[in-house]
mmCIF file with all atom_site columns, C-alpha atoms in Angstrom:
data_model
loop_
_atom_site.group_PDB
_atom_site.id
_atom_site.type_symbol
_atom_site.label_atom_id
_atom_site.label_alt_id
_atom_site.label_comp_id
_atom_site.label_asym_id
_atom_site.label_entity_id
_atom_site.label_seq_id
_atom_site.pdbx_PDB_ins_code
_atom_site.Cartn_x
_atom_site.Cartn_y
_atom_site.Cartn_z
_atom_site.occupancy
_atom_site.B_iso_or_equiv
_atom_site.pdbx_formal_charge
_atom_site.auth_seq_id
_atom_site.auth_comp_id
_atom_site.auth_asym_id
_atom_site.auth_atom_id
_atom_site.pdbx_PDB_model_num
ATOM 1   C CA . MET A 1 1   ? 40.744  24.951  -21.579 1.00 48.00 ? 826 MET A CA 1
ATOM 2   C CA . ASP A 1 2   ? 36.824  25.439  -20.462 1.00 49.00 ? 827 ASP A CA 1
ATOM 3   C CA . THR A 1 3   ? 34.743  21.604  -19.427 1.00 53.00 ? 828 THR A CA 1
ATOM 4   C CA . SER A 1 4   ? 32.088  23.669  -18.697 1.00 53.00 ? 829 SER A CA 1
ATOM 5   C CA . ASP A 1 5   ? 29.546  22.404  -21.289 1.00 49.00 ? 830 ASP A CA 1
ATOM 6   C CA . PRO A 1 6   ? 25.522  23.803  -20.536 1.00 51.00 ? 831 PRO A CA 1
ATOM 7   C CA . ARG A 1 7   ? 24.513  20.310  -21.674 1.00 48.00 ? 832 ARG A CA 1
ATOM 8   C CA . GLN A 1 8   ? 25.645  18.171  -19.535 1.00 48.00 ? 833 GLN A CA 1
ATOM 9   C CA . GLU A 1 9   ? 24.070  20.968  -16.877 1.00 56.00 ? 834 GLU A CA 1
ATOM 10  C CA . ARG A 1 10  ? 21.537  19.636  -18.036 1.00 52.00 ? 835 ARG A CA 1
ATOM 11  C CA . PRO A 1 11  ? 19.582  17.336  -15.573 1.00 58.00 ? 836 PRO A CA 1
ATOM 12  C CA . PRO A 1 12  ? 18.451  13.982  -18.077 1.00 48.00 ? 837 PRO A CA 1
ATOM 13  C CA . PRO A 1 13  ? 15.343  13.919  -20.003 1.00 50.00 ? 838 PRO A CA 1
ATOM 14  C CA . LYS A 1 14  ? 12.334  12.288  -18.264 1.00 58.00 ? 839 LYS A CA 1
ATOM 15  C CA . ARG A 1 15  ? 9.873   9.303   -18.630 1.00 58.00 ? 840 ARG A CA 1
ATOM 16  C CA . GLY A 1 16  ? 6.862   11.148  -18.116 1.00 65.00 ? 841 GLY A CA 1
ATOM 17  C CA . PRO A 1 17  ? 5.271   11.517  -21.067 1.00 78.00 ? 842 PRO A CA 1
ATOM 18  C CA . PRO A 1 18  ? 4.778   7.913   -22.534 1.00 82.00 ? 843 PRO A CA 1
ATOM 19  C CA . TRP A 1 19  ? 3.685   7.325   -18.561 1.00 79.00 ? 844 TRP A CA 1
ATOM 20  C CA . ALA A 1 20  ? 1.174   9.935   -19.495 1.00 83.00 ? 845 ALA A CA 1
ATOM 21  C CA . ILE A 1 21  ? -0.610  8.617   -22.897 1.00 82.00 ? 846 ILE A CA 1
ATOM 22  C CA . PHE A 1 22  ? -0.132  5.183   -21.535 1.00 81.00 ? 847 PHE A CA 1
ATOM 23  C CA . ASN A 1 23  ? -2.521  6.190   -18.685 1.00 79.00 ? 848 ASN A CA 1
ATOM 24  C CA . THR A 1 24  ? -5.238  8.618   -21.948 1.00 78.00 ? 849 THR A CA 1
ATOM 25  C CA . LEU A 1 25  ? -5.558  5.878   -23.324 1.00 80.00 ? 850 LEU A CA 1
ATOM 26  C CA . TYR A 1 26  ? -5.687  2.875   -21.516 1.00 74.00 ? 851 TYR A CA 1
ATOM 27  C CA . MET A 1 27  ? -6.336  4.003   -18.276 1.00 64.00 ? 852 MET A CA 1
ATOM 28  C CA . ASN A 1 28  ? -8.296  7.271   -18.077 1.00 70.00 ? 853 ASN A CA 1
ATOM 29  C CA . PHE A 1 29  ? -9.589  7.807   -14.629 1.00 65.00 ? 854 PHE A CA 1
ATOM 30  C CA . CYS A 1 30  ? -11.345 10.964  -14.303 1.00 79.00 ? 855 CYS A CA 1
ATOM 31  C CA . CYS A 1 31  ? -9.429  12.375  -17.254 1.00 84.00 ? 856 CYS A CA 1
ATOM 32  C CA . LEU A 1 32  ? -6.473  12.818  -15.283 1.00 86.00 ? 857 LEU A CA 1
ATOM 33  C CA . GLY A 1 33  ? -4.477  10.730  -17.328 1.00 87.00 ? 858 GLY A CA 1
ATOM 34  C CA . PHE A 1 34  ? -4.666  14.022  -19.950 1.00 89.00 ? 859 PHE A CA 1
ATOM 35  C CA . VAL A 1 35  ? -4.305  16.334  -17.723 1.00 90.00 ? 860 VAL A CA 1
ATOM 36  C CA . ALA A 1 36  ? -0.672  14.598  -16.996 1.00 90.00 ? 861 ALA A CA 1
ATOM 37  C CA . LEU A 1 37  ? -0.703  14.530  -20.865 1.00 90.00 ? 862 LEU A CA 1
ATOM 38  C CA . ALA A 1 38  ? -1.000  18.486  -20.974 1.00 92.00 ? 863 ALA A CA 1
ATOM 39  C CA . PHE A 1 39  ? 2.301   18.936  -17.982 1.00 93.00 ? 864 PHE A CA 1
ATOM 40  C CA . ALA A 1 40  ? 4.111   16.388  -19.177 1.00 92.00 ? 865 ALA A CA 1
ATOM 41  C CA . VAL A 1 41  ? 4.021   17.905  -22.522 1.00 91.00 ? 866 VAL A CA 1
ATOM 42  C CA . LYS A 1 42  ? 4.745   21.128  -21.456 1.00 93.00 ? 867 LYS A CA 1
ATOM 43  C CA . ALA A 1 43  ? 7.734   19.970  -19.176 1.00 92.00 ? 868 ALA A CA 1
ATOM 44  C CA . ARG A 1 44  ? 9.134   18.832  -22.469 1.00 90.00 ? 869 ARG A CA 1
ATOM 45  C CA . ASP A 1 45  ? 8.615   22.610  -23.900 1.00 92.00 ? 870 ASP A CA 1
ATOM 46  C CA . ARG A 1 46  ? 9.728   24.151  -21.531 1.00 92.00 ? 871 ARG A CA 1
ATOM 47  C CA . LYS A 1 47  ? 12.783  22.033  -20.934 1.00 89.00 ? 872 LYS A CA 1
ATOM 48  C CA . VAL A 1 48  ? 14.078  22.095  -24.562 1.00 90.00 ? 873 VAL A CA 1
ATOM 49  C CA . SER A 1 49  ? 13.066  26.691  -24.430 1.00 92.00 ? 874 SER A CA 1
ATOM 50  C CA . GLY A 1 50  ? 16.102  26.298  -21.257 1.00 90.00 ? 875 GLY A CA 1
ATOM 51  C CA . ASP A 1 51  ? 13.467  26.916  -18.169 1.00 91.00 ? 876 ASP A CA 1
ATOM 52  C CA . VAL A 1 52  ? 14.581  23.776  -16.104 1.00 90.00 ? 877 VAL A CA 1
ATOM 53  C CA . GLU A 1 53  ? 13.742  25.253  -13.027 1.00 92.00 ? 878 GLU A CA 1
ATOM 54  C CA . ALA A 1 54  ? 9.496   25.665  -14.515 1.00 92.00 ? 879 ALA A CA 1
ATOM 55  C CA . ALA A 1 55  ? 10.083  22.067  -16.512 1.00 92.00 ? 880 ALA A CA 1
ATOM 56  C CA . GLN A 1 56  ? 11.653  20.500  -13.071 1.00 92.00 ? 881 GLN A CA 1
ATOM 57  C CA . HIS A 1 57  ? 7.777   22.053  -11.685 1.00 93.00 ? 882 HIS A CA 1
ATOM 58  C CA . PHE A 1 58  ? 5.246   20.933  -14.183 1.00 93.00 ? 883 PHE A CA 1
ATOM 59  C CA . SER A 1 59  ? 7.115   17.547  -14.237 1.00 91.00 ? 884 SER A CA 1
ATOM 60  C CA . SER A 1 60  ? 6.232   17.162  -10.969 1.00 91.00 ? 885 SER A CA 1
ATOM 61  C CA . LYS A 1 61  ? 2.636   18.030  -11.232 1.00 93.00 ? 886 LYS A CA 1
ATOM 62  C CA . ALA A 1 62  ? 2.522   15.195  -14.147 1.00 92.00 ? 887 ALA A CA 1
ATOM 63  C CA . ARG A 1 63  ? 4.575   12.202  -12.011 1.00 91.00 ? 888 ARG A CA 1
ATOM 64  C CA . CYS A 1 64  ? 2.054   13.227  -9.126  1.00 92.00 ? 889 CYS A CA 1
ATOM 65  C CA . TYR A 1 65  ? -1.200  13.177  -12.154 1.00 92.00 ? 890 TYR A CA 1
ATOM 66  C CA . ASN A 1 66  ? 0.475   10.038  -13.774 1.00 89.00 ? 891 ASN A CA 1
ATOM 67  C CA . ALA A 1 67  ? 0.387   8.140   -10.240 1.00 89.00 ? 892 ALA A CA 1
ATOM 68  C CA . LEU A 1 68  ? -3.455  9.758   -8.826  1.00 89.00 ? 893 LEU A CA 1
ATOM 69  C CA . ALA A 1 69  ? -4.413  8.058   -12.452 1.00 88.00 ? 894 ALA A CA 1
ATOM 70  C CA . THR A 1 70  ? -3.203  4.851   -12.158 1.00 86.00 ? 895 THR A CA 1
ATOM 71  C CA . ALA A 1 71  ? -3.803  3.842   -8.924  1.00 87.00 ? 896 ALA A CA 1
ATOM 72  C CA . GLY A 1 72  ? -6.889  4.954   -8.827  1.00 85.00 ? 897 GLY A CA 1
ATOM 73  C CA . SER A 1 73  ? -7.092  2.727   -12.416 1.00 84.00 ? 898 SER A CA 1
ATOM 74  C CA . VAL A 1 74  ? -5.179  0.277   -10.764 1.00 85.00 ? 899 VAL A CA 1
ATOM 75  C CA . LEU A 1 75  ? -7.808  0.001   -7.668  1.00 87.00 ? 900 LEU A CA 1
ATOM 76  C CA . LEU A 1 76  ? -11.382 0.803   -8.336  1.00 86.00 ? 901 LEU A CA 1
ATOM 77  C CA . PRO A 1 77  ? -11.529 -2.069  -10.614 1.00 87.00 ? 902 PRO A CA 1
ATOM 78  C CA . LEU A 1 78  ? -9.662  -4.276  -7.847  1.00 92.00 ? 903 LEU A CA 1
ATOM 79  C CA . LEU A 1 79  ? -12.889 -2.292  -5.246  1.00 93.00 ? 904 LEU A CA 1
ATOM 80  C CA . LEU A 1 80  ? -15.182 -3.440  -8.714  1.00 93.00 ? 905 LEU A CA 1
ATOM 81  C CA . GLY A 1 81  ? -14.687 -6.727  -8.113  1.00 95.00 ? 906 GLY A CA 1
ATOM 82  C CA . ALA A 1 82  ? -14.331 -6.639  -4.079  1.00 96.00 ? 907 ALA A CA 1
ATOM 83  C CA . LEU A 1 83  ? -17.701 -5.014  -3.919  1.00 95.00 ? 908 LEU A CA 1
ATOM 84  C CA . ILE A 1 84  ? -20.123 -7.651  -6.195  1.00 96.00 ? 909 ILE A CA 1
ATOM 85  C CA . VAL A 1 85  ? -17.500 -10.844 -4.759  1.00 96.00 ? 910 VAL A CA 1
ATOM 86  C CA . THR A 1 86  ? -19.361 -10.163 -0.915  1.00 96.00 ? 911 THR A CA 1
ATOM 87  C CA . GLY A 1 87  ? -22.949 -9.497  -2.283  1.00 94.00 ? 912 GLY A CA 1
ATOM 88  C CA . VAL A 1 88  ? -22.955 -12.610 -4.518  1.00 93.00 ? 913 VAL A CA 1
ATOM 89  C CA . ILE A 1 89  ? -21.504 -14.081 -1.159  1.00 94.00 ? 914 ILE A CA 1
ATOM 90  C CA . HIS A 1 90  ? -24.446 -12.380 0.412   1.00 93.00 ? 915 HIS A CA 1
ATOM 91  C CA . LEU A 1 91  ? -26.524 -13.189 -1.792  1.00 91.00 ? 916 LEU A CA 1
ATOM 92  C CA . SER A 1 92  ? -26.352 -16.788 -1.827  1.00 89.00 ? 917 SER A CA 1
ATOM 93  C CA . LYS A 1 93  ? -26.809 -16.809 1.420   1.00 88.00 ? 918 LYS A CA 1
ATOM 94  C CA . LEU A 1 94  ? -30.248 -14.833 1.954   1.00 87.00 ? 919 LEU A CA 1
ATOM 95  C CA . ALA A 1 95  ? -31.472 -16.882 -0.367  1.00 84.00 ? 920 ALA A CA 1
ATOM 96  C CA . GLN A 1 96  ? -30.462 -19.847 1.388   1.00 83.00 ? 921 GLN A CA 1
ATOM 97  C CA . GLU A 1 97  ? -32.177 -18.261 3.953   1.00 80.00 ? 922 GLU A CA 1
ATOM 98  C CA . SER A 1 98  ? -35.587 -17.872 1.900   1.00 78.00 ? 923 SER A CA 1
ATOM 99  C CA . VAL A 1 99  ? -35.662 -20.778 0.893   1.00 74.00 ? 924 VAL A CA 1
ATOM 100 C CA . GLY A 1 100 ? -35.906 -22.485 4.020   1.00 69.00 ? 925 GLY A CA 1
ATOM 101 C CA . PHE A 1 101 ? -38.626 -20.197 4.941   1.00 67.00 ? 926 PHE A CA 1
ATOM 102 C CA . PHE A 1 102 ? -40.458 -20.597 1.892   1.00 67.00 ? 927 PHE A CA 1
ATOM 103 C CA . THR A 1 103 ? -40.449 -24.905 2.599   1.00 67.00 ? 928 THR A CA 1
ATOM 104 C CA . TYR A 1 104 ? -41.394 -24.879 6.285   1.00 63.00 ? 929 TYR A CA 1
ATOM 105 C CA . GLN A 1 105 ? -44.643 -21.720 5.062   1.00 59.00 ? 930 GLN A CA 1
ATOM 106 C CA . PHE A 1 106 ? -45.637 -23.992 2.415   1.00 58.00 ? 931 PHE A CA 1
ATOM 107 C CA . SER A 1 107 ? -44.549 -27.974 3.111   1.00 56.00 ? 932 SER A CA 1
ATOM 108 C CA . GLY A 1 108 ? -47.708 -28.124 6.025   1.00 56.00 ? 933 GLY A CA 1
ATOM 109 C CA . SER A 1 109 ? -50.375 -29.905 6.276   1.00 58.00 ? 934 SER A CA 1
ATOM 110 C CA . ASP A 1 110 ? -53.741 -29.558 6.337   1.00 57.00 ? 935 ASP A CA 1
ATOM 111 C CA . ASP A 1 111 ? -54.077 -32.234 8.895   1.00 57.00 ? 936 ASP A CA 1
ATOM 112 C CA . GLU A 1 112 ? -53.526 -28.556 11.303  1.00 56.00 ? 937 GLU A CA 1
ATOM 113 C CA . ASP A 1 113 ? -56.259 -26.933 10.806  1.00 54.00 ? 938 ASP A CA 1
ATOM 114 C CA . GLN A 1 114 ? -58.284 -28.995 11.788  1.00 53.00 ? 939 GLN A CA 1
#
């Protein structure tokens, strides 16, 4: 009895396409989500055709692009938020200093001119 079934030797399918679809639809940073989706579909097609080595190659590329798309889509809004907060703090300090400067300039009395 031969117990080596070729279907049992294949690794289980990866969850690349849902992550790539999510990155394509909701977090499309520089089209990296679309590129990841293309590689995930190629990996799935290669896996169905039986070319496991090419499927693993495309799957690793899809995983890399998905990670880059997710990281970029999470980090860029955080960076933008931090820049806005620091800009508001800096502008509020400048506004306080300029109010003091203009109050000093225009509150002078006319007695000093005489």
